[in-house]
XYZ file of C-alpha atoms in Angstrom:
404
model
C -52.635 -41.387 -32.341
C -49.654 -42.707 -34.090
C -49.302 -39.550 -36.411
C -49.052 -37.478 -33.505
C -46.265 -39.534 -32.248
C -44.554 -39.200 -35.495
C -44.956 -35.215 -35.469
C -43.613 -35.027 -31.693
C -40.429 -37.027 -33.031
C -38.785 -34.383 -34.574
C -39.471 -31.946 -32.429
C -37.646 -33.857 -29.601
C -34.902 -34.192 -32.004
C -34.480 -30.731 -32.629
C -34.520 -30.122 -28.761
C -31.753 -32.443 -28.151
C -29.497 -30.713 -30.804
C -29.839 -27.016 -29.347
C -29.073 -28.651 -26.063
C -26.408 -30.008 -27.273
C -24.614 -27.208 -28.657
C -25.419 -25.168 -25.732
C -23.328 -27.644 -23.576
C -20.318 -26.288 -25.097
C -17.915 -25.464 -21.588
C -17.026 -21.888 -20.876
C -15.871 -20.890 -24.588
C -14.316 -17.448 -23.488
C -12.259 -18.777 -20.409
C -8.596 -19.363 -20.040
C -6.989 -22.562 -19.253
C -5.525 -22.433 -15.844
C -2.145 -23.237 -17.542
C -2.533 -20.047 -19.239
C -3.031 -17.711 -16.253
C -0.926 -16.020 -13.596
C -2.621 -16.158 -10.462
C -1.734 -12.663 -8.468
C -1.963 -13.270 -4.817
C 0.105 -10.208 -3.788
C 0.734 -6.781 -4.474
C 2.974 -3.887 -2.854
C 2.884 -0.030 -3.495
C 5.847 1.790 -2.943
C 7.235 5.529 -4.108
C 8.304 5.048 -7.603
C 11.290 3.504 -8.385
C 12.745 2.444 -12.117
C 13.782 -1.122 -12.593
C 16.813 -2.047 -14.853
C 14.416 -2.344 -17.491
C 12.315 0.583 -17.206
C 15.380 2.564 -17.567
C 16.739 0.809 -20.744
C 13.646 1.670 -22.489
C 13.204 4.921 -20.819
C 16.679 6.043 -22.289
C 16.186 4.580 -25.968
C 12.740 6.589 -25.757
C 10.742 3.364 -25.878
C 9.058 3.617 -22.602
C 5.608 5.565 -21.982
C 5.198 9.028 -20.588
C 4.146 8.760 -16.968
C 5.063 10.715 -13.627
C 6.718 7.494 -11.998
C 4.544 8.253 -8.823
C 4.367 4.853 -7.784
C 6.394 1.468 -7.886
C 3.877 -2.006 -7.370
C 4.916 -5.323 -7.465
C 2.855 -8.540 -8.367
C 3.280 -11.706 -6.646
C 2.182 -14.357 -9.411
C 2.183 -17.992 -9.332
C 2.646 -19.396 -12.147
C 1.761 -23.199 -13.464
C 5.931 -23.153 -14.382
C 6.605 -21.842 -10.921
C 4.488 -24.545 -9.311
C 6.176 -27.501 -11.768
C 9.272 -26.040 -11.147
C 8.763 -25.867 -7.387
C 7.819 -29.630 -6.945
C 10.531 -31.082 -9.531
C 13.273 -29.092 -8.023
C 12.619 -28.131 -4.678
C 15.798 -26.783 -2.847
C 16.932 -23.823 -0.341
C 16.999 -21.638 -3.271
C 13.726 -22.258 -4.800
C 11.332 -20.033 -4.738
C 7.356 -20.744 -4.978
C 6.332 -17.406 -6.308
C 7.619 -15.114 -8.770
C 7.784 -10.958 -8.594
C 7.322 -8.644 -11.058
C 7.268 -4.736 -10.904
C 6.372 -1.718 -13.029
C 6.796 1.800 -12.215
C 4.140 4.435 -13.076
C 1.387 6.611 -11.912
C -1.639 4.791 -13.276
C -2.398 1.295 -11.477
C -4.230 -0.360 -14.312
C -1.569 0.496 -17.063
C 0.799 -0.861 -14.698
C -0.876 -3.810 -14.558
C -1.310 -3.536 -18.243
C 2.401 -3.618 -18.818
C 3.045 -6.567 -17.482
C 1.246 -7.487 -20.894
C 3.821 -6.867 -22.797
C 6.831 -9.020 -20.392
C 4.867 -12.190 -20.464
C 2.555 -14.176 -22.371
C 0.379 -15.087 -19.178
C -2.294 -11.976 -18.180
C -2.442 -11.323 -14.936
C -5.475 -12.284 -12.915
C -6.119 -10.723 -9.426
C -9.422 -13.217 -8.325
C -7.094 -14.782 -5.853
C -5.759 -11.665 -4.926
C -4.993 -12.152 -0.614
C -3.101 -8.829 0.559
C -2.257 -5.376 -0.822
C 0.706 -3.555 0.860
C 1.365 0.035 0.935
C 4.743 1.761 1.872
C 4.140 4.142 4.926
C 6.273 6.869 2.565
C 3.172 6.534 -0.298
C 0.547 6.473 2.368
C 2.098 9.328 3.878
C 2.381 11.218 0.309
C -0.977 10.248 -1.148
C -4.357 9.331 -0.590
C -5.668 5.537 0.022
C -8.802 6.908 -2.306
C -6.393 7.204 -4.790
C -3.954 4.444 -4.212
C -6.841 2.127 -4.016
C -9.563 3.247 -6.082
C -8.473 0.645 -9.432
C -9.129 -2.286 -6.416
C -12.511 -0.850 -5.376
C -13.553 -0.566 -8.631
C -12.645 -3.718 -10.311
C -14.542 -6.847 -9.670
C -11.709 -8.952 -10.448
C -10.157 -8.043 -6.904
C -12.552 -9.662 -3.843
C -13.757 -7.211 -1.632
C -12.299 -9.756 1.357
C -8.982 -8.684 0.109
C -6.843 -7.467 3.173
C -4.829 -3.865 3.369
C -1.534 -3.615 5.557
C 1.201 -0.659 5.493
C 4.717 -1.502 5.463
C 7.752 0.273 7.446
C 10.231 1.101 4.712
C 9.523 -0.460 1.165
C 6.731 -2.290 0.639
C 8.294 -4.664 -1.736
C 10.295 -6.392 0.713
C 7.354 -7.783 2.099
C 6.857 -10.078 -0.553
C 9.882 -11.598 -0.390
C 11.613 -14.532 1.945
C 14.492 -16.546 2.233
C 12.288 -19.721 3.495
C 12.326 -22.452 0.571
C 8.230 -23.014 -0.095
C 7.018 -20.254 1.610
C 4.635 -18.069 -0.022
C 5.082 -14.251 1.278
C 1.524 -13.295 0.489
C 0.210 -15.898 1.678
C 2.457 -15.609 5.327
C 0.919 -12.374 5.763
C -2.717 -13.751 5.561
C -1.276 -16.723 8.231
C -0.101 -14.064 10.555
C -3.487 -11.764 10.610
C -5.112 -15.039 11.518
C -2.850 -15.511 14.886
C -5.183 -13.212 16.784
C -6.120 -15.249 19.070
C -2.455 -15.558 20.609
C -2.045 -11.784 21.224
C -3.327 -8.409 21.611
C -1.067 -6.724 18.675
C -2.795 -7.830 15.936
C -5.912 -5.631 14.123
C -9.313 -7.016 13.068
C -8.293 -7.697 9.331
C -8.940 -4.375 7.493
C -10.303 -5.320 3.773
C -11.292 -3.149 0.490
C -14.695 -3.333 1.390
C -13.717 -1.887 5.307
C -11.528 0.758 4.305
C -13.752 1.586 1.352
C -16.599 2.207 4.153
C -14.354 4.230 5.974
C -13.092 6.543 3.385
C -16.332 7.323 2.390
C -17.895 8.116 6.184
C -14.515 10.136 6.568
C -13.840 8.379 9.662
C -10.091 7.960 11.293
C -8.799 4.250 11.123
C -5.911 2.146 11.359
C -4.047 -0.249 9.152
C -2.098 -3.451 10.446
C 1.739 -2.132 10.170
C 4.476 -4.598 8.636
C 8.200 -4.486 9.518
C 10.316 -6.136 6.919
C 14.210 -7.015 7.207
C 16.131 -9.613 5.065
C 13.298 -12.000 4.332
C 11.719 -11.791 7.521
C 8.455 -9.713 8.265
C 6.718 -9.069 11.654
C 3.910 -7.362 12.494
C 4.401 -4.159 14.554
C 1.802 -1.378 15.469
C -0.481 0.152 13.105
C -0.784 3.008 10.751
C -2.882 5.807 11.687
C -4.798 6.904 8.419
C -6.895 10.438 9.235
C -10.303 10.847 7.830
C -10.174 14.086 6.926
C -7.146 13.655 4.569
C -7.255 9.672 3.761
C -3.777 10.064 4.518
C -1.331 8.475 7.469
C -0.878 10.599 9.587
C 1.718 8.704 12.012
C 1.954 6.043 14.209
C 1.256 3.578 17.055
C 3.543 1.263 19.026
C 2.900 -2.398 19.571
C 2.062 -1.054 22.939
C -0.467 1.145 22.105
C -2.051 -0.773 19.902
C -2.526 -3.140 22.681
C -4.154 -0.048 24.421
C -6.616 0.568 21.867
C -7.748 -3.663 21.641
C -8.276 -3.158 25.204
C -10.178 -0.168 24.656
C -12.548 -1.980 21.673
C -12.494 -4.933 23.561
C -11.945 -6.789 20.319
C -8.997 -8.751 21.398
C -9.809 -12.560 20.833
C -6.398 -13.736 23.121
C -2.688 -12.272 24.205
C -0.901 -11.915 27.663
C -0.908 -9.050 30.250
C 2.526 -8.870 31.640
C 2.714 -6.906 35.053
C 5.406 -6.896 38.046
C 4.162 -7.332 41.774
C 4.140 -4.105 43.709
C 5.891 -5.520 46.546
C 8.530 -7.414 45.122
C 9.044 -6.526 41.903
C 8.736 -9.676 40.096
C 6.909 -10.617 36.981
C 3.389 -11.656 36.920
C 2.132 -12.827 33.538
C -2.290 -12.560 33.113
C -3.482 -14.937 30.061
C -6.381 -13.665 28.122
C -9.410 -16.014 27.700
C -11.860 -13.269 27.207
C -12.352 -9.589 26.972
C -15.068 -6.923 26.931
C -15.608 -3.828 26.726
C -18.125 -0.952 26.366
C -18.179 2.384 25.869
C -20.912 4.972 26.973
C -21.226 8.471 25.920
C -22.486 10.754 28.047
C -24.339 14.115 27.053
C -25.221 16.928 28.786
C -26.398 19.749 27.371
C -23.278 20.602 24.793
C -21.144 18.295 26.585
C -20.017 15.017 25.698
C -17.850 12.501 27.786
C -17.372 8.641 27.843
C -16.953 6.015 30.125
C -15.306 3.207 29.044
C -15.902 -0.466 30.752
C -13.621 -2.923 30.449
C -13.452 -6.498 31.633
C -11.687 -9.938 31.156
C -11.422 -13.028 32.430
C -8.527 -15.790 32.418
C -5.841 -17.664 33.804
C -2.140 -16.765 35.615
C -0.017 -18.428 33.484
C 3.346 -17.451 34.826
C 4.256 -16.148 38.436
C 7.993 -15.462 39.638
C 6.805 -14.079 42.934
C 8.365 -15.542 45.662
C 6.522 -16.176 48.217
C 3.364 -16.487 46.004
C 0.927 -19.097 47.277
C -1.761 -19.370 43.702
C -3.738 -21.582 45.918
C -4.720 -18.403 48.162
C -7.379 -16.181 47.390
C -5.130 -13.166 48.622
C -2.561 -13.748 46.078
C -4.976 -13.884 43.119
C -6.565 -10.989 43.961
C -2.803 -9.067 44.153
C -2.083 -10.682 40.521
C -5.831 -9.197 39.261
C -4.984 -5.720 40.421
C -1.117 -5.977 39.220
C -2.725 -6.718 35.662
C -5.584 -3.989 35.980
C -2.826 -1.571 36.986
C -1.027 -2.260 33.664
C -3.515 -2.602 31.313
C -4.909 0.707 32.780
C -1.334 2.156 31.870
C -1.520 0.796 28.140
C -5.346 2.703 27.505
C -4.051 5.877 29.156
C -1.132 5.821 27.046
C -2.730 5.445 23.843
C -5.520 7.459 24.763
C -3.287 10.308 25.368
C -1.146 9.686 21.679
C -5.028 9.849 19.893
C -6.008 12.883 21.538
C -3.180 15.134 21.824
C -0.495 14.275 19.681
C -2.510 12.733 16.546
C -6.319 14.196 17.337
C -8.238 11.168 15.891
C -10.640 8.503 16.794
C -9.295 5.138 16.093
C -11.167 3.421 18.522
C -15.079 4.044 17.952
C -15.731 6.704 20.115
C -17.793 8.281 17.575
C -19.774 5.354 16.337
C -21.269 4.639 19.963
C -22.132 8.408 19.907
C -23.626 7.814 16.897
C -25.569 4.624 18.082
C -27.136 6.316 21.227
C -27.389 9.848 20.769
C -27.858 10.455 16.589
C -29.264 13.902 16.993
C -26.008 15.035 18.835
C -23.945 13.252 16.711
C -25.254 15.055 13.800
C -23.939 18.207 15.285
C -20.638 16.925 16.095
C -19.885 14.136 12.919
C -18.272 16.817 10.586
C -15.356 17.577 12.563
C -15.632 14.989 14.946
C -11.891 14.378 15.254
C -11.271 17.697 16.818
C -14.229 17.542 19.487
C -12.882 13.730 20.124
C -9.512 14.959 21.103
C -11.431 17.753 23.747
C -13.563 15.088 24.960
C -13.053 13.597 28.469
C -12.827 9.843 28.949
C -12.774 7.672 31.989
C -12.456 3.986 32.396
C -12.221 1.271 34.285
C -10.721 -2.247 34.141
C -11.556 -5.423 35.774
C -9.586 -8.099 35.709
C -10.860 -11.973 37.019
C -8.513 -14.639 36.982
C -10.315 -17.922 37.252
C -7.584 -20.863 36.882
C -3.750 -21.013 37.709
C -2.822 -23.694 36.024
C -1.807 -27.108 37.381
C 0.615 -25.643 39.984
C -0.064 -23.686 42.813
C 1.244 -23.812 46.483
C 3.353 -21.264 47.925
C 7.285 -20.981 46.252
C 9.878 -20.031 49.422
C-alpha cells in the first residue's frame, strides 16, 4: 500500500506543473493600453487629406482609385486620460482619423502606419454612409469588409447621412461621444414615429441577399449638431439608394408596419380649425393580401390606442363622449393622409416595397409569391391597397371640462 502511494506522488506532481504552465493569461492579446477602440466609422466620396496629398505628390503614397473617403472614430487610453485631467469646452473625448482609397481593409490598414495603436472594430456601434456614395455604389460593396470580418458585431447599426458623412462624427458638446449620440438617438423610439427599427449588418445583409427594397435611418448634420430626418430608400434590385422619404412619410410607413413603439398625431378640428394633439400608447397593424386568380390586392388594418394630450379647441368639453369621438376621427383623418401620401411616393414615384407588402404575401400565399418575388417591386407598385385606421383615445389627462 505505501509503494503505491509513493508511485501516485509524482504523478500528481507532474499534473500540477502542466497545469501550471497552462494558466499562463491570454499570451497573444493586447493590453487595453495598447489598443484603439473604433466605435465609429463614416463613408463618404473620396476626398484627399493634407497628408494624402503630400505623399501623393512626392510619389510616396499607394496606387488606388480614391473611390471612397472613411473616417474612424477611436478612443484612445490618451484620449480618455486626457479627457478626465483636462476636461474643458474644447476637449474632445474621441479622436478622428481618415484615409482615402478604394479598398476598405487597406484603409484601415493605413492607419498602421500613422499610429502605433491598431485599430480594433469589436466595439464598433454605427457605420455611416454619405447619400452621394450610396447613391454611386452598392451597399454589397461598401459593406462587404464589415460582413465579412468577425471583428465587427453583426448588432452593428447602418444610417445614411445628408451631405458628408464625416460630419456626423463630430460635435461641439465637451464629453460627448458622436458615435455613441447616434446609438442614444435610435433608442428614442418610443417618443416618436420618425425613427426606424435599428437597421444592423446582419439586417441589411439579409436584405441584400433576398433582393428586397429597404430603408436606412437618414442623418442631417450641420455644425456639430445631427438630427435624424427621413430615411434612405435603398432598391433591391440595384443595392443602391434610390431617393428619399420625408419625416412625414416615414411616419406614413410606421403607421403602415405598425411598428411604432410611441410619437404624437397632430390634427386640427374640422370645425374650428384648432389643433388637436393624439398621444401614442399603442399601435397595430396588419396587412392582408388578397388573391384572386392573377390578382393581388391588400388591405391594410390599422389601430391605436392612447391619450389627448393637448386640445386648443374652444369650446371642447374632454369630459364628453362627443368631443372624444371628434378628436378620434380628427386623428384618423390625418394619419389616413400620412399612409396615402407615402403610399403614393412608393408606388409611383420610387416603385418599391419598403413596408412588407411582399413578406405577408409571402407568409400566406407562397405559391403566388413564387410567381411574383422576382420582380416584385414592379407588380407592388400596380397593386391596389386599401386601409383603414382606428383611432381610440382612452384618457385625457388630468383636465377636462369644457374651455369657453
Amino acid at each position: 500500500m505505501k509503494q503505491t502511494h509513493k508511485n501516485i506522488r509524482p504523478l500528481f506532481v507532474s499534473l500540477s506543473v502542466l497545469l501550471f504552465l497552462s494558466l499562463t493569461g491570454c499570451w497573444s492579446s493586447h493590453e487595453i493600453e495598447e489598443q484603439s477602440l473604433g466605435i465609429g466609422m463614416a463613408f463618404d466620396k473620396g476626398k484627399k487629406s493634407f497628408i494624402e496629398k503630400e505623399l501623393n505628390e512626392q510619389g510616396e503614397g499607394y496606387l488606388s482609385k480614391d473611390l471612397i473617403t472613411s473616417t474612424y472614430q477611436l478612443i484612445t487610453p490618451q484620449v480618455a486620460s486626457s479627457t478626465t485631467k483636462q476636461a474643458g469646452p474644447q476637449q474632445k473625448s474621441y479622436l478622428n482619423v481618415t484615409e482615402t482609397g478604394d479598398s476598405i481593409l487597406q484603409m484601415t490598414r493605413e492607419l498602421s502606419l500613422r499610429s502605433e495603436q491598431p485599430l480594433t472594430a469589436h466595439h464598433m456601434k454605427v457605420i455611416v454612409i454619405s447619400d452621394k456614395l450610396a447613391k454611386s455604389q452598392g451597399l454589397e460593396k461598401l459593406l462587404d469588409l464589415n460582413f465579412r470580418d468577425n471583428d465587427f458585431r453583426p448588432s452593428c447599426i447602418v444610417l445614411i447621412s445628408n451631405g458628408r458623412a464625416s460630419n456626423t462624427l463630430e460635435t461641439k458638446k465637451a464629453g460627448e461621444i458622436p458615435a455613441f449620440r447616434l446609438v442614444g438617438i435610435v433608442e428614442n423610439a418610443f417618443r416618436t414615429t420618425r425613427i426606424l427599427p435599428p437597421m444592423s449588418l446582419i439586417k441589411i445583409e439579409s436584405k441584400l441577399n433576398s433582393e428586397s427594397s429597404f430603408l436606412l435611418q437618414n442623418v442631417l448634420s450641420v455644425k456639430g449638431e445631427v438630427k435624424f430626418a427621413g430615411a434612405a430608400v435603398i432598391k433591391g434590385k440595384t443595392h443602391k439608394m434610390a431617393g428619399t422619404l420625408n419625416e412625414e412619410e416615414l411616419e406614413g410607413v410606421t403607421w403602415i408596419t405598425g411598428k411604432g413603439k410611441g410619437g404624437v398625431v397632430k390634427s386640427f378640428d374640422k370645425e374650428t380649425g384648432q389643433l388637436i394633439v393624439y398621444e401614442i400608447d399603442s399601435m397595430k397593424s396588419t396587412i392582408i393580401p388578397r388573391v384572386k386568380g392573377d390578382s393581388i390586392s391588400f388591405d391594410v388594418n390599422i389601430e391605436s390606442v392612447g391619450r389627448l394630450s393637448e386640445n386648443w379647441v374652444v369650446p371642447g368639453d374632454t369630459f364628453k363622449n362627443e368631443f372624444l369621438k371628434k378628436a378620434e376621427k380628427s386623428s384618423e383623418k390625418e394619419v389616413k393622409r400620412l399612409v396615402g401620401n407615402v403610399l403614393e411616393k412608393m408606388q409611383k414615384e420610387y416603385k418599391v416595397d419598403v413596408a412588407g407588402f411582399g413578406n405577408r404575401l409571402r407568409i400566406k400565399h407562397p405559391k403566388v409569391w413564387n410567381k411574383v418575388k422576382k420582380d416584385w417591386d414592379q407588380t407592388f407598385s400596380e397593386t391596389p391597397i386599401n386601409y383603414d385606421v382606428k383611432i381610440t383615445i382612452n384618457d385625457y389627462g388630468t383636465s377636462g371640462g369644457s374651455k369657453k
